[in-house]
PDB file of C-alpha atoms in Angstrom:
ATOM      1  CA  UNK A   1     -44.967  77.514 -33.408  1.00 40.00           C
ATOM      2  CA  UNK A   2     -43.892  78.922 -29.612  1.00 40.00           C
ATOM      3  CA  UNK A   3     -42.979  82.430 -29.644  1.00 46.00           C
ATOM      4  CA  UNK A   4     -39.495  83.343 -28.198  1.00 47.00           C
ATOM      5  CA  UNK A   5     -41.131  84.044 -24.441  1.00 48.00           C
ATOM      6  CA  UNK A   6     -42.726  81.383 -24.440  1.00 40.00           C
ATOM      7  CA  UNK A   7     -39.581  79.018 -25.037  1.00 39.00           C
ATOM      8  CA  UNK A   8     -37.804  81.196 -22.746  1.00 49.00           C
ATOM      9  CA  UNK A   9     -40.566  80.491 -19.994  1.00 43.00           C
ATOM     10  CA  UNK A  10     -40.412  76.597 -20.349  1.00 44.00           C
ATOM     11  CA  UNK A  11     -36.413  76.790 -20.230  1.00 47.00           C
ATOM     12  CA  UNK A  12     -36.538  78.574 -16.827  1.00 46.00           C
ATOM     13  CA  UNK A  13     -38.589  76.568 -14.911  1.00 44.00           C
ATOM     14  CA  UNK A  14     -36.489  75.023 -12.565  1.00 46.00           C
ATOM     15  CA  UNK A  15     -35.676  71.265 -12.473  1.00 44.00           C
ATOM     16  CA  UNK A  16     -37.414  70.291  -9.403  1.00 53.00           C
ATOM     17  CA  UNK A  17     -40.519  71.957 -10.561  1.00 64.00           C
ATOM     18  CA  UNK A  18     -40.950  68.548 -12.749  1.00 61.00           C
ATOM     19  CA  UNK A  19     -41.245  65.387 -12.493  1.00 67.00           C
ATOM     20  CA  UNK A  20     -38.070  63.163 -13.705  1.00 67.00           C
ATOM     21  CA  UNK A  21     -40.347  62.832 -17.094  1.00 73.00           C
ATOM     22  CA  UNK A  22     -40.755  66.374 -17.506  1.00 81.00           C
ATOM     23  CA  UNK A  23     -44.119  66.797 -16.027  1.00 86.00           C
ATOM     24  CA  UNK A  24     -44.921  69.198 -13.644  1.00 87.00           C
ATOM     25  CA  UNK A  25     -44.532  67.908 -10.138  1.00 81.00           C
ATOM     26  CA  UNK A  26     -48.010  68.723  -9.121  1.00 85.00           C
ATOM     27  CA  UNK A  27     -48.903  66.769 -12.654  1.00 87.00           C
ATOM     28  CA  UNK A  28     -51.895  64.126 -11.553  1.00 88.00           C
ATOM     29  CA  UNK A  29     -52.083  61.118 -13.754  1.00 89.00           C
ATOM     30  CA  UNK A  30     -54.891  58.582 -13.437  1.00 94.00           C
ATOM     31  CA  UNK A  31     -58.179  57.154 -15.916  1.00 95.00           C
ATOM     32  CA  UNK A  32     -60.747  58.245 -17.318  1.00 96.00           C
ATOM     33  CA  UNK A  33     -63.549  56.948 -18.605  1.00 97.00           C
ATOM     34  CA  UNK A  34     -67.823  58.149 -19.314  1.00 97.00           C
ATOM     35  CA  UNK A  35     -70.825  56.121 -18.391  1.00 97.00           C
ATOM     36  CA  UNK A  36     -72.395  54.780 -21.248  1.00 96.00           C
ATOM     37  CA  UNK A  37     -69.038  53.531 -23.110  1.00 95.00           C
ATOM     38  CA  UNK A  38     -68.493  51.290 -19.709  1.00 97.00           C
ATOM     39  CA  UNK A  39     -71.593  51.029 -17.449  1.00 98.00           C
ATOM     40  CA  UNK A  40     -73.299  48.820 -19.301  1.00 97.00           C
ATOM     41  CA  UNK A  41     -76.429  47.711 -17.047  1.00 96.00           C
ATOM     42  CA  UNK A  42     -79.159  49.588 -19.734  1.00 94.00           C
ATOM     43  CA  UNK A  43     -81.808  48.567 -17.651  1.00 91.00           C
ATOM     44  CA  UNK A  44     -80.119  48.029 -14.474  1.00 96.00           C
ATOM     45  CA  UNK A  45     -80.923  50.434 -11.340  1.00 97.00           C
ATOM     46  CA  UNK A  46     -84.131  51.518 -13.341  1.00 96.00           C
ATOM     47  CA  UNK A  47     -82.042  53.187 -15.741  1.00 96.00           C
ATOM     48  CA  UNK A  48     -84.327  55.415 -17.812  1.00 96.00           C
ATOM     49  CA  UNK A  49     -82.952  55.518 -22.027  1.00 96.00           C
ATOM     50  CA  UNK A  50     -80.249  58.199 -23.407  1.00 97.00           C
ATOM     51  CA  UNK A  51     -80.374  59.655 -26.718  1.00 97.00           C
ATOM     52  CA  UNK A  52     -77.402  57.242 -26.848  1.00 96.00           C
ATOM     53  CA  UNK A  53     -79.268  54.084 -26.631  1.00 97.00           C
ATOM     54  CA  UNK A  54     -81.735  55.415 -29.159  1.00 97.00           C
ATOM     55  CA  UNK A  55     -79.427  56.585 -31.604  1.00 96.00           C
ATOM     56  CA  UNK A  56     -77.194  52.928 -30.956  1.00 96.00           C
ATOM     57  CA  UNK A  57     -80.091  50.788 -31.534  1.00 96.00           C
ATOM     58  CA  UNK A  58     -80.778  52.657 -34.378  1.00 97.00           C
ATOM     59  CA  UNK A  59     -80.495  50.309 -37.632  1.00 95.00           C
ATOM     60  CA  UNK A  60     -77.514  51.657 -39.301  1.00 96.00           C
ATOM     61  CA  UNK A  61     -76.531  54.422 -37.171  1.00 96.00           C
ATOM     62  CA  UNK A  62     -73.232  52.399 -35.460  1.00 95.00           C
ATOM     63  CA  UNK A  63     -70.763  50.212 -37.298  1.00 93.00           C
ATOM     64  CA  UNK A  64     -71.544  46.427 -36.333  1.00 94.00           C
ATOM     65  CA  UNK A  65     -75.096  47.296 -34.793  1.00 94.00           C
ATOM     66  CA  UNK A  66     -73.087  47.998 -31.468  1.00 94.00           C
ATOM     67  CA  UNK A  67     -74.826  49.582 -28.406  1.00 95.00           C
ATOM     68  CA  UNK A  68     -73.778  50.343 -24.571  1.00 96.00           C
ATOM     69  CA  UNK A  69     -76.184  48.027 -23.401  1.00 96.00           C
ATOM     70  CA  UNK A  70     -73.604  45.482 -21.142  1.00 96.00           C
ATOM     71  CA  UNK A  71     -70.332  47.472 -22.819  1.00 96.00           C
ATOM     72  CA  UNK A  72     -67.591  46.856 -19.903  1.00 96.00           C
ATOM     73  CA  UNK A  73     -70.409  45.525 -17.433  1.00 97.00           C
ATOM     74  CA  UNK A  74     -69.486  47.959 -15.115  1.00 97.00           C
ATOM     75  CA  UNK A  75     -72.687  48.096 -13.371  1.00 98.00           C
ATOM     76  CA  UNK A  76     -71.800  44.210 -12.351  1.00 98.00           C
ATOM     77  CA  UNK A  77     -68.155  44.183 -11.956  1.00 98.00           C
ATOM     78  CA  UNK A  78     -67.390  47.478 -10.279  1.00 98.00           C
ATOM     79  CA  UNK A  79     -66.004  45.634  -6.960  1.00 98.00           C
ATOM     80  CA  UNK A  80     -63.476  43.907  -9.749  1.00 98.00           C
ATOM     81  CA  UNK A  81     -62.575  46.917 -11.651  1.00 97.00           C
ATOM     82  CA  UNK A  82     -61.663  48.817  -8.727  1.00 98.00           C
ATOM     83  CA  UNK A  83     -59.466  45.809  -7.540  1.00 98.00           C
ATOM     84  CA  UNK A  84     -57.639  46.231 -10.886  1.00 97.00           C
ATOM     85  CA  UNK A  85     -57.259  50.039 -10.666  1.00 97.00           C
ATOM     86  CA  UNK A  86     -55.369  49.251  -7.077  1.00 97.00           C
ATOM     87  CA  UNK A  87     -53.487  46.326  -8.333  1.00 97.00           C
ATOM     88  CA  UNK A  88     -52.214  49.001 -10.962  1.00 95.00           C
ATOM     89  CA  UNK A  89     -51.514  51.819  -8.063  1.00 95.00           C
ATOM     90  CA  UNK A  90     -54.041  54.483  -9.626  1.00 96.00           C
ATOM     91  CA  UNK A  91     -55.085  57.335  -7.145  1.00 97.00           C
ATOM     92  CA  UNK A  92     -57.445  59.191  -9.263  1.00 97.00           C
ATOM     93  CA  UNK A  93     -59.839  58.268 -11.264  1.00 98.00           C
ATOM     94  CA  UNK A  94     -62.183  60.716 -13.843  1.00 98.00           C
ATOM     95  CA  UNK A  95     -65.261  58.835 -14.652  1.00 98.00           C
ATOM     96  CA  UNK A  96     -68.974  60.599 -15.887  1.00 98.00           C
ATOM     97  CA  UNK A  97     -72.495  60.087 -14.120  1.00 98.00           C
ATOM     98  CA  UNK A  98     -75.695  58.845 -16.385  1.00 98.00           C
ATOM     99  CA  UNK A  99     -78.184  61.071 -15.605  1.00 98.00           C
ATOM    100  CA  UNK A 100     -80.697  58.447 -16.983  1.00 97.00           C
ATOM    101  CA  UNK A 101     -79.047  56.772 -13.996  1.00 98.00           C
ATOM    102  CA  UNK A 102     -79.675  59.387 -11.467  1.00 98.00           C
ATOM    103  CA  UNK A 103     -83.011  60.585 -12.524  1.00 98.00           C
ATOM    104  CA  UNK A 104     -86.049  59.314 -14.562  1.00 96.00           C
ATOM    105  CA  UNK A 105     -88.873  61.549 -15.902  1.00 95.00           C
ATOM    106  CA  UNK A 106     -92.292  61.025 -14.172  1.00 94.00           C
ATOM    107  CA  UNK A 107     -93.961  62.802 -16.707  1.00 92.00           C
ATOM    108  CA  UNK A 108     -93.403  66.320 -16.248  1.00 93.00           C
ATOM    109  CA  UNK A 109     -90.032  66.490 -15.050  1.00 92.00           C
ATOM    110  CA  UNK A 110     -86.967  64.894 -13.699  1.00 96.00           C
ATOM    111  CA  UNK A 111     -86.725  63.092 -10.263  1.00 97.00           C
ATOM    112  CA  UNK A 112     -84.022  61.039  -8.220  1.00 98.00           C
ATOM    113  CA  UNK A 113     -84.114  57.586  -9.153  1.00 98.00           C
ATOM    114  CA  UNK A 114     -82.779  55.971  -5.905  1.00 98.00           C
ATOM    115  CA  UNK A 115     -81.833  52.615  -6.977  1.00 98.00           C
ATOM    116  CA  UNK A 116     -78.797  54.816  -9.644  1.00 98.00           C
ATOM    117  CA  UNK A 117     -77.828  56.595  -6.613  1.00 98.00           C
ATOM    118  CA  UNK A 118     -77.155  54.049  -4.597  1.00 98.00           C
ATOM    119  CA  UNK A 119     -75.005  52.358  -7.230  1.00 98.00           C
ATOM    120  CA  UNK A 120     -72.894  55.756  -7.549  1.00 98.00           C
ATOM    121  CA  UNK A 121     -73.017  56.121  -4.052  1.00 98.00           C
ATOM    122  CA  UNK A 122     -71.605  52.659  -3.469  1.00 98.00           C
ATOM    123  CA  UNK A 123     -69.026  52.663  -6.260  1.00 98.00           C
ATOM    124  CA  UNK A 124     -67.447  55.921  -4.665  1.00 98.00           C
ATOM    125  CA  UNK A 125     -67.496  54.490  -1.492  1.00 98.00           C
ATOM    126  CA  UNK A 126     -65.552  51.662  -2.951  1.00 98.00           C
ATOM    127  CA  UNK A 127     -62.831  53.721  -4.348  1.00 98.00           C
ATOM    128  CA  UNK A 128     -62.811  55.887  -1.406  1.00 98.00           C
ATOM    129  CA  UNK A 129     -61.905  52.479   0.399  1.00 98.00           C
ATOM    130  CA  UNK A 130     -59.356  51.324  -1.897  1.00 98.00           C
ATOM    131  CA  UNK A 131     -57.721  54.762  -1.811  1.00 98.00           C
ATOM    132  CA  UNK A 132     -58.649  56.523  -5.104  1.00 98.00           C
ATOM    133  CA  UNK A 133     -59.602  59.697  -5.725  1.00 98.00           C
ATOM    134  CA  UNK A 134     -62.565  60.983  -7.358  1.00 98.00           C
ATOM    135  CA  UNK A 135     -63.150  63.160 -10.740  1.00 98.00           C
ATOM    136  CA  UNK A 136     -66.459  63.367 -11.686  1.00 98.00           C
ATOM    137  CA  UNK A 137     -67.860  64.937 -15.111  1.00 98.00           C
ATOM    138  CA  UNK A 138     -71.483  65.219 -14.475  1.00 98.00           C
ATOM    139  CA  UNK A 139     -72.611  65.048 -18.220  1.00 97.00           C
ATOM    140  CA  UNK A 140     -70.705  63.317 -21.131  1.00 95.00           C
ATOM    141  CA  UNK A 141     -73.072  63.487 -24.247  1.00 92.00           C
ATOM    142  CA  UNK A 142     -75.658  61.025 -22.519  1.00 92.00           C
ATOM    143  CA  UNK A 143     -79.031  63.137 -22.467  1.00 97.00           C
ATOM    144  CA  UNK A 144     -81.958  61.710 -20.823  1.00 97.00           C
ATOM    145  CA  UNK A 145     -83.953  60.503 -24.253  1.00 97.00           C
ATOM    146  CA  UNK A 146     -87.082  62.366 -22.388  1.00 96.00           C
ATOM    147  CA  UNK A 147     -85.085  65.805 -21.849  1.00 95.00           C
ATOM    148  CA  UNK A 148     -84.507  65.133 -25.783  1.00 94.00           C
ATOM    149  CA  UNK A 149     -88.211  64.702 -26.325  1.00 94.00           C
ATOM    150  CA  UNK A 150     -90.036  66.548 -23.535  1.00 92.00           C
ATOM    151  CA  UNK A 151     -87.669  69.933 -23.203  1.00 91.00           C
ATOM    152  CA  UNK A 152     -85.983  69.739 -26.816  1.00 90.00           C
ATOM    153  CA  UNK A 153     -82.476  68.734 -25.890  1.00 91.00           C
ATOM    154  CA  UNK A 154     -79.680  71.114 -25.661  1.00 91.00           C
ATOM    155  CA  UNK A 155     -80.753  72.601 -29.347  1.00 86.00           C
ATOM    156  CA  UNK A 156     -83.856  73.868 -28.555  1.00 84.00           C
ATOM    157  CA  UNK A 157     -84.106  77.912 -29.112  1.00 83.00           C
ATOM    158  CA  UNK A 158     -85.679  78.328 -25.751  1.00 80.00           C
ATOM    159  CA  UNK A 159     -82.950  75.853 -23.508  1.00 86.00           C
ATOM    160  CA  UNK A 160     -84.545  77.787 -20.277  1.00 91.00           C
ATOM    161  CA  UNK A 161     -86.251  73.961 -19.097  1.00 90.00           C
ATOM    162  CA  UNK A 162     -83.552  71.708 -19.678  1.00 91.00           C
ATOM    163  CA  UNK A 163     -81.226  74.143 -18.074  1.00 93.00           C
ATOM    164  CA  UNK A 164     -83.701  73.924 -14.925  1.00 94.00           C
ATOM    165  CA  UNK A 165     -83.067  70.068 -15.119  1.00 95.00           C
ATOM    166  CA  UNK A 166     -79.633  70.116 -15.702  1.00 96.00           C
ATOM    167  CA  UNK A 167     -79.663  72.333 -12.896  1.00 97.00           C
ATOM    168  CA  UNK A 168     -81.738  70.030 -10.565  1.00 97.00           C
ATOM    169  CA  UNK A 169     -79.156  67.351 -12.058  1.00 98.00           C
ATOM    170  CA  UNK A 170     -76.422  68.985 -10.656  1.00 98.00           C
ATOM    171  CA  UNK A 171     -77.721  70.007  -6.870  1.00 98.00           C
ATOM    172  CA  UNK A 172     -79.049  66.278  -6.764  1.00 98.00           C
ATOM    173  CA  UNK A 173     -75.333  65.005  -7.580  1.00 98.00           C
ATOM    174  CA  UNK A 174     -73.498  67.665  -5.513  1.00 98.00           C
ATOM    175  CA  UNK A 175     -75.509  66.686  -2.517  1.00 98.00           C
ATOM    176  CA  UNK A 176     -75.940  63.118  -2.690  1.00 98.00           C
ATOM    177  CA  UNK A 177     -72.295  62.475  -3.867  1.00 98.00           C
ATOM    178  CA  UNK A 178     -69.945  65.708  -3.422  1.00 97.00           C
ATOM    179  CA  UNK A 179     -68.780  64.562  -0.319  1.00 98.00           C
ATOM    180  CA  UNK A 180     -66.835  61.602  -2.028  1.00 98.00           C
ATOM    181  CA  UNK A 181     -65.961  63.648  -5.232  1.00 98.00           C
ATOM    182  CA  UNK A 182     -62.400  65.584  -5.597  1.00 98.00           C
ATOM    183  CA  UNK A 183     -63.446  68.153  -8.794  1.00 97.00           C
ATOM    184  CA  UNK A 184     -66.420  68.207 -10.430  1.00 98.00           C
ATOM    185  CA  UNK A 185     -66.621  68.313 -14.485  1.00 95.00           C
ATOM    186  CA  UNK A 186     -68.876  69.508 -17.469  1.00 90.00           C
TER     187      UNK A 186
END
C-alpha cells in the first residue's frame, strides 16, 4: 500500500522526467544473465569445478539429471551471441564471472588461471566492439568447489580465508578487466 506522500511524489514528477512508457528517462534496459546457467565450456579454459557442478551432477539433486556443463555454449558461440545482442540493438549487458574460470586452487590457495582470463578478456573486448556496455556481477552463487572444501565456503564460522580469496578474486578482476566494465556487482 503507498502512503499519501508517496503517491503525491510519483504524481509530481514531471512528464519529461520519463520515458513515453513511464520509465525514468535515465531508466537503462538491457540482459542479464550468470555464468554457469550459459557458459557452458565445464572444462574449457581449465575451468576448475563449482559447488554447482557438484551439486548438478549429483544423482537426484536436479530435475532431469541436468547440469551447466555445455548449457547455452557460450564459451563457443560468444562471437554469435554478441552478433544477436546487436542485431537486437542492446547497449548493456549484465552478465557474472566464474571464478572457477578466473582462478584455480594450486593447493593452498587461489591463483589466476590465464587461459579464463583471456576468454573474459576477449568476450568484453567483443562487446566493447559491437558497442555494448558492460555490467559485471563478480559472484553469482558459483563457489570454487575447493573454496567449499579447503576454506569452508561462505558458512564457515571463521569466513576470514575465503574473504581473503574473494578478495584476491576481486583485485584480479578489477585489474585485468575493469577497464572494459561499466559497474561492478555482488
Amino acid at each position: 500500500v503507498l502512503s499519501a506522500n508517496a503517491v503525491e511524489s510519483a504524481n509530481a514528477v514531471e512528464a519529461n522526467d520519463t520515458c513515453a512508457n513511464g520509465f525514468p528517462a535515465d531508466f537503462v534496459w538491457g540482459l542479464g544473465t550468470a555464468a554457469y546457467q550459459i557458459e557452458g565450456g565445464w572444462n574449457a579454459t581449465n575451468r576448475s569445478p563449482s559447488i554447482w557442478d557438484v551439486f548438478s551432477h549429483t544423482k537426484g539433486a536436479v530435475a532431469g539429471g541436468d547440469t551447466g556443463d555445455v548449457a547455452d555454449d557460450v564459451i563457443h558461440r560468444w562471437r554469435d551471441d554478441i552478433a544477436l545482442m546487436s542485431e537486437l540493438g542492446l547497449k548493456h549487458y549484465r552478465f557474472s564471472l566464474s571464478w572457477s574460470r578466473m582462478m584455480s586452487w594450486d593447493g593452498h590457495s587461489m591463483v589466476p588461471n590465464e587461459p579464463g582470463i583471456a576468454w573474459y578478456s576477449d568476450f568484453l573486448d567483443g562487446l566493447l566492439e559491437a558497442g555494448i556496455t558492460a555490467h559485471v556481477t563478480l559472484y553469482h552463487w558459483d563457489l570454487p568447489q575447493a573454496l567449499h572444501e579447503h576454506r569452508g565456503g561462505w558458512h564457515t564460522p571463521d569466513n576470514e580465508r575465503i574473504l581473503t580469496e574473494f578478495e584476491a578474486y576481486a583485485t584480479l578482476a578489477f585489474e585485468r578487466l575493469g577497464s572494459r566494465v561499466a559497474t561492478w556487482f555482488t
